Short mmCIF file of C-alpha atoms in Angstrom, two decimals:
data_model
loop_
_atom_site.label_atom_id
_atom_site.label_comp_id
_atom_site.label_asym_id
_atom_site.label_seq_id
_atom_site.Cartn_x
_atom_site.Cartn_y
_atom_site.Cartn_z
CA MET A 144 0.09 -0.06 0.06
CA LEU A 145 1.28 3.38 -0.74
CA ARG A 146 0.72 5.86 2.05
CA ARG A 147 1.61 9.40 1.89
CA THR A 148 2.96 10.51 5.46
CA LYS A 149 2.52 14.20 5.19
CA PRO A 150 -0.20 15.86 7.13
CA VAL A 151 -2.81 17.35 5.24
CA ARG A 152 -5.07 20.26 6.42
CA THR A 153 -8.70 19.80 6.31
CA ALA A 154 -10.86 21.81 3.88
CA ALA A 155 -12.21 24.01 6.81
CA GLU A 156 -8.79 24.97 8.00
CA ARG A 157 -7.61 25.62 4.42
CA ILE A 158 -10.49 28.21 3.76
CA LEU A 159 -9.97 29.83 7.31
CA MET A 160 -6.39 30.04 7.21
CA ALA A 161 -5.13 30.53 3.62
CA LYS A 162 -3.50 33.78 2.79
CA ARG A 163 -2.67 34.20 -0.88
CA THR A 164 0.21 36.21 -2.43
CA CYS A 165 -0.33 38.37 -5.56
CA LEU A 166 1.41 35.58 -7.84
CA HIS A 167 -1.12 33.00 -6.59
CA ASP A 168 -3.19 32.88 -9.83
CA ILE A 169 0.06 32.38 -12.06
CA HIS A 170 1.04 29.50 -9.62
CA VAL A 171 -2.23 27.76 -10.26
CA GLU A 172 -1.96 28.63 -14.17
CA LEU A 173 1.49 27.02 -14.30
CA GLY A 174 0.29 23.74 -12.50
CA GLY A 175 1.93 24.58 -9.10
CA ARG A 176 1.08 22.00 -6.29
CA ILE A 177 -0.07 24.43 -3.42
CA VAL A 178 0.52 23.80 0.21
CA ASP A 179 0.39 25.83 3.47
CA PHE A 180 3.59 27.37 4.60
CA ALA A 181 3.27 29.61 7.69
CA GLY A 182 -0.40 30.26 6.87
CA TRP A 183 0.07 31.10 3.23
CA ASP A 184 -0.99 29.06 0.18
CA LEU A 185 2.22 28.60 -1.64
CA PRO A 186 3.63 26.19 -4.37
CA VAL A 187 5.82 23.33 -3.09
CA GLN A 188 6.63 22.36 -6.91
CA PHE A 189 5.75 22.95 -10.33
CA GLU A 190 7.47 20.37 -12.54
CA GLY A 191 9.28 18.77 -9.76
CA ILE A 192 11.68 19.53 -6.92
CA LEU A 193 14.95 17.90 -8.33
CA ALA A 194 14.29 19.49 -11.85
CA GLU A 195 13.74 23.18 -10.21
CA HIS A 196 16.71 22.70 -8.09
CA THR A 197 18.93 21.83 -10.98
CA HIS A 198 17.35 24.64 -13.17
CA THR A 199 18.33 27.29 -10.44
CA ARG A 200 21.74 26.14 -10.43
CA GLU A 201 22.15 26.05 -14.09
CA HIS A 202 19.80 28.70 -15.41
CA VAL A 203 17.34 30.83 -13.52
CA SER A 204 14.18 30.38 -11.27
CA LEU A 205 11.57 32.51 -9.97
CA PHE A 206 10.52 32.00 -6.38
CA ASP A 207 7.20 33.88 -4.99
CA THR A 208 8.33 35.10 -1.54
CA GLY A 209 5.55 37.41 -0.97
CA HIS A 210 4.66 35.89 2.34
CA MET A 211 7.67 37.45 3.90
CA GLY A 212 7.31 40.81 5.88
CA GLN A 213 8.58 44.10 4.53
CA LEU A 214 9.03 46.92 6.72
CA LEU A 215 10.09 50.43 6.02
CA ILE A 216 11.75 52.34 9.09
CA SER A 217 12.67 55.85 8.92
CA GLY A 218 12.89 59.02 10.81
CA PRO A 219 15.56 61.29 12.31
CA GLY A 220 18.40 59.18 14.00
CA VAL A 221 16.79 55.90 12.91
CA GLY A 222 20.23 54.34 12.26
CA GLU A 223 21.38 54.98 16.00
CA GLN A 224 18.17 53.65 17.19
CA LEU A 225 18.07 50.42 15.03
CA ALA A 226 21.63 49.54 15.87
CA ALA A 227 20.42 49.29 19.56
CA ALA A 228 17.55 47.33 18.54
CA LEU A 229 18.79 44.58 16.31
CA SER A 230 22.21 42.81 15.96
CA GLN A 231 23.08 44.41 12.68
CA ASP A 232 25.13 47.78 13.21
CA ALA A 233 22.86 50.18 11.30
CA VAL A 234 25.13 53.18 11.97
CA LYS A 235 28.00 51.57 10.16
CA LEU A 236 25.94 50.04 7.32
CA PRO A 237 26.33 52.28 4.28
CA VAL A 238 23.63 53.53 2.22
CA GLY A 239 22.82 50.95 -0.54
CA ARG A 240 23.99 47.97 1.54
CA ALA A 241 22.24 45.00 3.25
CA LYS A 242 23.22 43.20 6.20
CA TYR A 243 21.92 39.80 7.83
CA GLY A 244 21.37 39.76 11.51
CA PHE A 245 18.77 39.10 14.42
CA LEU A 246 16.16 40.80 16.33
CA LEU A 247 16.73 39.05 19.72
CA THR A 248 15.17 39.09 23.20
CA GLU A 249 17.12 40.42 26.09
CA ALA A 250 18.13 36.74 26.79
CA GLY A 251 19.75 36.72 23.41
CA THR A 252 17.20 34.26 21.83
CA ILE A 253 15.98 34.89 18.28
CA ILE A 254 12.54 36.47 17.79
CA ASP A 255 13.47 36.65 13.98
CA ASP A 256 16.38 36.52 11.58
CA THR A 257 16.33 39.57 9.38
CA ILE A 258 18.11 41.30 6.43
CA LEU A 259 18.42 45.08 7.08
CA LYS A 260 18.84 47.29 3.98
CA ARG A 261 19.69 50.96 4.12
CA LEU A 262 17.99 52.91 1.25
CA GLY A 263 18.94 56.30 2.54
CA GLU A 264 20.51 58.17 5.49
CA ASP A 265 17.42 58.03 7.52
CA GLU A 266 15.72 55.24 5.79
CA PHE A 267 15.80 51.59 6.25
CA PHE A 268 14.04 48.54 4.89
CA LEU A 269 13.94 45.24 7.09
CA VAL A 270 12.81 42.06 5.41
CA VAL A 271 11.64 39.21 7.87
CA ASN A 272 9.90 35.87 7.92
CA ALA A 273 6.15 35.51 7.63
CA ALA A 274 5.24 33.80 10.79
CA THR A 275 7.08 36.37 12.87
CA ALA A 276 6.25 39.56 10.84
CA ALA A 277 3.66 40.74 13.46
CA ILE A 278 5.82 40.11 16.54
CA ASP A 279 8.77 41.90 14.79
CA ALA A 280 6.78 45.03 13.95
CA LYS A 281 5.48 45.10 17.52
CA THR A 282 8.78 44.44 19.16
CA LEU A 283 10.38 47.25 17.07
CA ARG A 284 7.72 49.71 17.75
CA ALA A 285 8.40 49.28 21.43
CA ARG A 286 12.15 49.65 20.90
CA LEU A 287 12.10 52.79 18.65
CA SER A 288 10.92 56.15 19.59
CA ASP A 289 7.64 57.56 18.49
CA ASP A 290 9.25 59.89 15.82
CA ILE A 291 10.48 56.97 14.07
CA GLU A 292 7.73 55.49 11.38
CA ILE A 293 7.38 51.97 10.74
CA VAL A 294 5.27 51.05 7.71
CA VAL A 295 4.29 47.47 7.03
CA LEU A 296 4.15 47.02 3.36
CA ALA A 297 1.28 44.91 3.27
CA SER A 298 0.32 45.81 -0.26
CA TRP A 299 3.83 44.83 -1.46
CA GLY A 300 5.09 41.50 -3.15
CA LYS A 301 8.35 39.92 -3.33
CA LEU A 302 9.74 37.96 -6.12
CA ASP A 303 13.36 36.19 -6.16
CA VAL A 304 15.00 35.83 -9.42
CA GLN A 305 17.66 33.28 -8.79
CA GLY A 306 20.43 31.57 -11.09
CA PRO A 307 23.47 32.02 -12.93
CA GLU A 308 21.66 33.64 -15.70
CA ALA A 309 19.66 36.13 -13.69
CA LEU A 310 21.51 39.16 -14.88
CA ASP A 311 20.77 38.18 -18.49
CA VAL A 312 16.98 38.02 -17.96
CA LEU A 313 16.40 40.96 -15.40
CA GLN A 314 18.72 43.42 -17.08
CA PRO A 315 16.58 44.06 -20.08
CA ILE A 316 13.62 45.21 -18.10
CA THR A 317 15.50 46.96 -15.11
CA GLU A 318 16.46 50.70 -15.22
CA ILE A 319 19.79 50.67 -13.40
CA ASP A 320 22.83 48.97 -14.56
CA LEU A 321 22.85 45.70 -12.36
CA THR A 322 26.44 44.98 -13.02
CA THR A 323 26.89 48.03 -10.60
CA MET A 324 25.33 46.22 -7.84
CA GLY A 325 27.54 44.02 -5.78
CA TYR A 326 26.45 40.97 -3.43
CA PHE A 327 24.25 42.50 -0.64
CA GLY A 328 23.77 45.48 -2.56
CA VAL A 329 20.35 47.51 -2.63
CA CYS A 330 18.59 50.18 -4.52
CA ARG A 331 15.46 51.74 -5.50
CA THR A 332 14.76 51.42 -9.27
CA GLN A 333 12.14 50.45 -11.73
CA VAL A 334 11.44 47.10 -13.28
CA LEU A 335 9.15 47.11 -16.31
CA GLY A 336 8.51 50.72 -15.55
CA HIS A 337 7.16 50.06 -12.15
CA ASP A 338 8.92 51.47 -8.92
CA CYS A 339 10.56 48.77 -6.73
CA ILE A 340 13.22 47.96 -4.26
CA LEU A 341 15.81 45.57 -5.50
CA SER A 342 18.63 43.70 -3.52
CA ARG A 343 21.23 41.46 -4.67
CA THR A 344 20.27 38.85 -2.32
CA GLY A 345 18.81 35.34 -2.10
CA TYR A 346 18.40 32.18 -0.39
CA THR A 347 19.78 29.68 -2.93
CA GLY A 348 23.47 30.54 -3.15
CA GLU A 349 23.15 31.77 -6.69
CA LEU A 350 23.51 34.90 -8.43
CA GLY A 351 20.33 36.86 -8.08
CA TRP A 352 18.02 39.70 -6.96
CA GLU A 353 14.97 40.00 -4.63
CA ILE A 354 12.30 42.46 -6.17
CA TYR A 355 9.89 44.18 -3.61
CA MET A 356 6.99 45.75 -5.60
CA SER A 357 3.42 46.59 -5.31
CA GLN A 358 1.16 43.60 -5.79
CA ALA A 359 -0.62 45.51 -8.41
CA THR A 360 2.59 45.27 -10.78
CA LEU A 361 4.49 42.30 -9.60
CA PRO A 362 2.39 39.71 -11.62
CA GLU A 363 3.18 41.72 -14.79
CA VAL A 364 6.76 41.55 -14.02
CA CYS A 365 6.55 37.87 -13.16
CA ARG A 366 4.90 37.31 -16.60
CA ALA A 367 7.46 39.04 -18.34
CA LEU A 368 10.29 37.17 -16.86
CA LEU A 369 8.54 33.95 -17.68
CA GLU A 370 8.71 34.65 -21.19
CA SER A 371 12.40 33.96 -21.34
CA PRO A 372 12.87 30.28 -22.00
CA ASN A 373 15.56 29.93 -19.63
CA VAL A 374 13.17 30.97 -16.61
CA LYS A 375 11.08 28.69 -14.83
CA PRO A 376 8.97 28.91 -11.55
CA ALA A 377 10.40 27.19 -8.71
CA GLY A 378 8.48 26.18 -5.43
CA LEU A 379 9.28 25.74 -1.73
CA GLY A 380 10.79 22.34 -2.19
CA ALA A 381 13.51 23.40 -4.47
CA ARG A 382 14.04 26.48 -2.08
CA ASP A 383 14.55 24.22 0.78
CA SER A 384 17.14 21.88 -0.91
CA LEU A 385 19.00 24.99 -2.21
CA ARG A 386 19.18 26.81 0.82
CA LEU A 387 20.42 23.56 2.93
CA GLU A 388 23.14 22.94 0.32
CA MET A 389 24.53 26.39 1.25
CA GLY A 390 23.89 25.82 5.00
CA TYR A 391 21.49 28.46 5.41
CA ALA A 392 19.28 28.48 8.47
CA LEU A 393 15.65 28.86 8.16
CA TYR A 394 13.63 30.14 11.17
CA GLY A 395 11.10 27.81 12.79
CA HIS A 396 13.82 24.84 12.09
CA GLU A 397 17.29 25.97 13.11
CA LEU A 398 16.21 29.33 14.65
CA SER A 399 13.64 30.21 17.23
CA GLN A 400 13.21 31.69 20.48
CA ASP A 401 14.81 28.66 22.01
CA VAL A 402 18.09 29.50 20.57
CA THR A 403 20.62 32.31 20.57
CA PRO A 404 23.05 33.28 17.60
CA VAL A 405 25.85 31.68 19.48
CA ASP A 406 23.99 28.37 19.69
CA ALA A 407 23.40 28.71 16.00
CA ALA A 408 27.35 29.18 15.36
CA MET A 409 26.52 32.58 13.92
CA GLU A 410 29.18 34.74 15.98
CA PHE A 411 30.46 35.92 12.62
CA PHE A 412 27.19 37.89 11.82
CA PHE A 413 27.73 40.43 14.80
CA ASP A 414 29.99 42.31 16.98
CA ALA A 415 29.27 41.17 20.28
CA GLU A 416 31.22 43.98 21.84
CA ARG A 417 28.61 46.29 20.57
CA ASP A 418 25.40 47.21 22.64
CA PHE A 419 22.12 45.94 21.40
CA VAL A 420 19.33 44.14 22.78
CA GLY A 421 20.51 40.62 23.81
CA ALA A 422 24.11 41.34 23.32
CA THR A 423 25.00 41.05 27.04
CA ALA A 424 23.55 37.58 27.03
CA LEU A 425 25.48 36.63 23.82
CA ARG A 426 28.81 37.80 25.54
CA THR A 427 28.11 35.80 28.46
CA GLN A 428 27.30 32.61 26.18
CA ILE A 429 30.64 33.47 24.13
CA SER A 430 32.77 33.21 27.36
CA ASP A 431 30.84 30.59 29.13
CA GLY A 432 30.03 28.32 26.27
CA THR A 433 26.84 26.77 25.16
CA ASN A 434 24.93 23.51 25.64
CA GLY A 435 24.61 23.01 22.00
CA LYS A 436 25.84 24.22 18.55
CA LEU A 437 24.29 24.18 15.06
CA VAL A 438 26.31 22.16 12.59
CA MET A 439 25.83 21.12 9.03
CA ILE A 440 25.19 17.29 8.82
CA ASP A 441 26.60 15.44 5.62
CA SER A 442 25.66 11.81 4.72
CA ALA A 443 27.05 9.61 2.05
CA GLN A 444 23.85 7.97 1.10
CA ARG A 445 20.12 8.71 0.03
CA ARG A 446 18.06 7.50 2.83
CA ARG A 447 16.49 10.78 4.50
CA PHE A 448 16.60 11.84 8.13
CA ASN A 449 13.97 14.26 9.21
CA THR A 450 13.43 17.26 11.63
CA GLY A 451 13.18 15.89 15.06
CA ASP A 452 15.34 12.75 14.60
CA THR A 453 17.95 12.02 17.21
CA ILE A 454 21.69 12.18 16.74
CA LEU A 455 23.67 9.84 18.70
CA SER A 456 27.47 9.15 19.16
CA ASP A 457 28.62 5.65 20.61
CA GLY A 458 24.88 5.34 21.26
CA GLU A 459 24.61 8.14 23.39
CA GLU A 460 22.21 10.94 22.44
CA ILE A 461 24.10 14.10 21.73
CA GLY A 462 21.87 16.11 19.49
CA ILE A 463 18.68 16.70 17.37
CA VAL A 464 18.11 17.06 13.54
CA THR A 465 16.47 20.54 12.48
CA SER A 466 16.56 19.93 8.94
CA GLY A 467 17.09 17.16 6.32
CA VAL A 468 16.98 16.87 2.70
CA PHE A 469 18.29 15.03 -0.34
CA GLY A 470 20.53 17.44 -1.86
CA PRO A 471 20.10 17.15 -5.76
CA SER A 472 23.51 18.93 -6.62
CA LEU A 473 25.42 16.63 -4.09
CA GLY A 474 23.49 13.54 -4.82
CA ARG A 475 23.34 12.59 -1.12
CA VAL A 476 20.97 13.41 2.07
CA ILE A 477 22.19 16.50 4.09
CA GLY A 478 20.86 18.60 6.67
CA MET A 479 21.51 20.53 9.92
CA GLY A 480 21.23 20.01 13.61
CA PHE A 481 22.29 20.94 17.11
CA VAL A 482 25.00 18.78 18.59
CA ARG A 483 26.75 19.05 22.04
CA PRO A 484 29.74 21.30 21.54
CA GLU A 485 32.17 18.68 21.71
CA PHE A 486 30.86 17.22 18.79
CA THR A 487 31.13 20.16 16.23
CA GLN A 488 34.41 19.29 14.79
CA VAL A 489 34.23 19.03 10.89
CA GLY A 490 34.32 15.23 10.13
CA THR A 491 33.02 14.10 13.69
CA GLU A 492 31.03 10.96 13.17
CA LEU A 493 27.48 10.93 14.00
CA THR A 494 24.72 8.51 13.86
CA ILE A 495 21.01 9.57 13.27
CA ALA A 496 18.25 7.57 14.55
CA THR A 497 15.21 7.78 12.09
CA ALA A 498 12.00 6.21 12.47
CA ARG A 499 13.12 3.61 9.74
CA ALA A 500 16.69 3.19 10.18
CA GLU A 501 20.17 4.28 11.82
CA ILE A 502 22.15 6.60 9.33
CA THR A 503 25.81 7.39 9.49
CA ALA A 504 26.73 11.01 8.96
CA THR A 505 29.41 13.32 9.63
CA VAL A 506 29.64 16.92 10.89
CA GLY A 507 30.22 18.91 7.38
CA GLN A 508 31.96 21.86 6.28
CA MET A 509 29.50 24.97 5.31
CA PRO A 510 28.55 25.25 2.62
CA LEU A 511 28.34 21.90 1.26
CA TYR A 512 27.69 22.85 -2.26
CA LYS A 513 30.73 25.06 -3.06
CA ASP A 514 30.16 26.14 -6.86
CA GLY A 515 27.34 28.95 -6.02
CA THR A 516 27.56 31.99 -8.13
CA CYS A 517 25.99 34.40 -5.45
CA ARG A 518 29.25 36.24 -4.99
CA LYS A 519 30.12 36.51 -8.66
CA LYS A 520 31.91 39.88 -9.59
CA LEU A 521 29.82 41.30 -12.38
CA SER A 522 32.04 44.41 -13.19
CA MET B 41 -2.82 4.78 -19.89
CA ASN B 42 -2.24 1.92 -17.31
CA PRO B 43 -0.94 -1.12 -18.96
CA THR B 44 -3.70 -3.89 -19.34
CA ASP B 45 -1.60 -6.77 -18.67
CA MET B 46 -1.09 -5.70 -14.72
CA LEU B 47 -3.40 -5.86 -11.81
CA TYR B 48 -3.67 -2.86 -9.55
CA THR B 49 -4.41 -2.01 -5.95
CA LYS B 50 -6.26 0.80 -4.42
CA GLU B 51 -3.13 2.16 -2.91
CA HIS B 52 -1.72 2.75 -6.49
CA GLU B 53 0.51 -0.24 -6.93
CA TRP B 54 0.68 -2.42 -9.87
CA VAL B 55 1.25 -6.23 -10.05
CA LYS B 56 2.32 -8.16 -12.93
CA ILE B 57 1.81 -12.03 -12.63
CA GLU B 58 4.05 -14.21 -14.86
CA GLY B 59 3.67 -17.85 -13.78
CA THR B 60 4.53 -18.05 -10.19
CA VAL B 61 6.25 -14.81 -9.91
CA ALA B 62 4.68 -11.29 -9.13
CA THR B 63 6.58 -8.18 -10.00
CA MET B 64 5.35 -5.08 -8.19
CA GLY B 65 5.80 -1.32 -8.62
CA ILE B 66 3.74 1.74 -8.21
CA THR B 67 1.43 3.40 -10.57
CA GLU B 68 1.85 6.54 -12.83
CA TYR B 69 -0.71 8.13 -10.40
CA ALA B 70 1.41 7.26 -7.49
CA GLN B 71 4.78 8.57 -8.86
CA SER B 72 3.31 11.63 -9.63
CA ALA B 73 1.71 12.19 -6.44
CA LEU B 74 4.87 11.43 -4.60
CA GLY B 75 7.09 13.55 -6.83
CA ASP B 76 10.73 12.91 -7.42
CA ILE B 77 11.91 9.38 -5.88
CA VAL B 78 15.35 9.98 -4.52
CA PHE B 79 15.60 6.53 -2.45
CA VAL B 80 14.24 3.20 -2.88
CA GLU B 81 15.18 0.54 -0.07
CA GLN B 82 16.05 -2.68 -1.47
CA PRO B 83 14.12 -5.74 -0.15
CA GLU B 84 15.80 -8.43 1.52
CA GLU B 85 15.53 -11.70 -0.74
CA GLY B 86 13.96 -14.52 1.10
CA THR B 87 11.55 -12.37 3.19
CA ASP B 88 8.29 -13.79 3.75
CA LEU B 89 5.45 -11.35 2.73
CA ALA B 90 1.66 -11.78 3.71
CA VAL B 91 -0.88 -9.21 2.08
CA GLY B 92 -0.30 -5.67 3.82
CA ASP B 93 3.40 -6.34 4.83
CA GLU B 94 5.68 -3.35 4.27
CA CYS B 95 8.32 -4.56 1.57
CA ILE B 96 9.69 -1.25 0.30
CA GLN B 97 10.50 2.00 1.91
CA LEU B 98 10.46 4.91 -0.51
CA GLU B 99 11.39 8.51 -0.23
CA SER B 100 10.72 11.42 -2.57
CA ALA B 101 12.10 14.81 -2.25
CA LYS B 102 9.16 15.84 -0.40
CA ALA B 103 7.53 12.86 1.44
CA ALA B 104 8.28 9.42 2.70
CA ALA B 105 5.93 6.23 1.67
CA SER B 106 5.84 2.64 2.09
CA VAL B 107 4.93 0.15 -0.34
CA TYR B 108 3.12 -2.71 1.16
CA SER B 109 2.76 -6.28 -0.39
CA SER B 110 -0.59 -6.92 -2.18
CA VAL B 111 0.46 -10.73 -2.62
CA VAL B 112 1.35 -13.67 -0.35
CA GLY B 113 4.89 -15.09 -1.13
CA VAL B 114 8.65 -14.85 -0.89
CA VAL B 115 10.85 -11.87 -2.13
CA CYS B 116 13.10 -13.43 -4.80
CA ALA B 117 14.68 -10.13 -6.20
CA GLY B 118 14.81 -6.45 -5.80
CA ASN B 119 15.51 -3.84 -8.69
CA GLU B 120 19.18 -2.98 -7.83
CA ALA B 121 19.25 -0.50 -10.59
CA LEU B 122 16.89 1.84 -8.48
CA GLU B 123 19.95 2.19 -5.92
CA ASP B 124 21.65 4.42 -8.14
CA ALA B 125 18.80 5.62 -10.41
CA PRO B 126 15.70 5.87 -8.20
CA GLU B 127 14.25 8.32 -10.60
CA LEU B 128 13.53 5.42 -12.91
CA VAL B 129 10.61 5.02 -10.79
CA ASN B 130 9.19 8.38 -11.97
CA THR B 131 10.26 8.12 -15.62
CA ASP B 132 9.21 4.70 -16.43
CA PRO B 133 7.03 3.33 -13.40
CA TYR B 134 5.65 0.11 -15.32
CA GLY B 135 9.04 -0.76 -16.74
CA GLU B 136 12.65 -0.12 -15.49
CA GLY B 137 11.08 1.54 -12.51
CA TRP B 138 9.84 -1.93 -11.13
CA MET B 139 10.55 -2.42 -7.40
CA VAL B 140 10.33 -6.07 -6.38
CA LYS B 141 9.89 -9.63 -7.65
CA ILE B 142 7.87 -11.90 -5.23
CA GLU B 143 7.52 -15.77 -5.75
CA ILE B 144 3.68 -16.19 -5.06
CA GLU B 145 2.39 -19.07 -2.68
CA VAL B 146 -1.37 -18.09 -2.92
CA ALA B 147 -3.52 -16.98 -5.83
CA PRO B 148 -3.97 -13.25 -5.49
CA GLU B 149 -7.14 -11.72 -4.57
CA GLY B 150 -8.92 -8.60 -4.64
CA LEU B 151 -6.90 -6.82 -7.40
CA MET B 152 -8.38 -4.40 -9.99
CA ASP B 153 -7.63 -4.88 -13.70
CA ALA B 154 -6.53 -1.61 -15.71
CA ALA B 155 -10.30 -0.91 -16.68
CA ALA B 156 -11.35 -0.99 -13.12
CA TYR B 157 -8.32 0.97 -11.80
CA GLU B 158 -8.94 3.62 -14.17
CA ALA B 159 -12.54 3.88 -12.99
CA TYR B 160 -11.14 3.82 -9.48
CA LEU B 161 -8.75 6.67 -10.37
CA ALA B 162 -11.63 8.90 -11.70
CA THR B 163 -12.84 8.85 -7.95
CA CYS B 164 -9.48 9.72 -6.69
CA GLU B 165 -8.89 12.99 -8.55
#
């Protein structure tokens, strides 16, 4: 008997919960299989996860990330205030640049992971996860003074154009010269004549841009890009295997309010000597050590391990899997998980106990996929 | 579209009986529902199977599934080609994507022919 093991939402739950992005009709037209993700109806796949993954590594794919939160934060002296509210040093961030970092609790645990973009001297753009967007806005409101304006861009969509051929398909419809934008560059410009924010960022490891634009005009841009024979739509399935091959953490899997950036082995993303909410707790953790550290898990085989599976060493429980996936570009199953600090050395042998079998794996060197084009110099 | 020389189960497996050997795999509908197959566990030769016993574990890029025996018998071969090329289940589910051969001991019961399976599929959409 063939039984699928994924949980399925009831019809009532779907109607009550489902939110749709402005690109929903396009997904349905293109045969996307729609699933629930953080309360949003989004395509998990079109043609197939493996084909979409490979297409992204070789050509260019479009990912609808309209579920993510977009906050415009502006006002006099906003840089100093954001620098205290977030792990990113907003004061040092040059206009036109983006930086990855965290919104933390006083205890140093992660409310959300975010990308902060500086659009102007007193204007920032913060892109956050869907499930945490509301608490992020509320937390920032409480941390910033009343003369700082926070605008949630609820009527904006987001489209990620990702793959080594992204420049070739996006440049013809973009106002600015994209080759002038370095990795993590950001600007206001026009795509297909429509105002937008553009950042050279992504979640795949490949060259690409993220387009932030009004929901009224983004579908037109999506359709225009799809006219190119080298552009295909891709779903959440490929997004997950692409990000795991690069070792990018996902909120809700690797990151949560139960862990700090030190637990997540992300010390290189912030300066702990600087003062921001949560920094004191992080400094203590850096000097005293942590109970667990996030590692990349590499296996030499195709049998999958899953979120929640136990990690063992010599029969003793030493950790837990946070993500597991077949990596199509690597041809083997990979993932991430938290292990006790003495087991974080690259090459350390691990055993993963799944519901079906015990799998042998090792701690891997991040990123496992090393041929990504995201940092490619364009000029 | 489903071959007429095979029998089918409601769980979307096919069984082809030649002499005393039943070859089993999953149908076009099943492979499409599961998506890209990335792992097929090889069955152990000599395993005794009753109807409903798990005989193959499958993993696709998005889900895990099991294939349960629809006949009574003993496993006589697995498809070793699937070890390196599990995608054959997607590209040729009724041919090179076969999964297990079972020496049958009891005449199979309760299986559908292709016409009955297609009528059943119409109710699955």
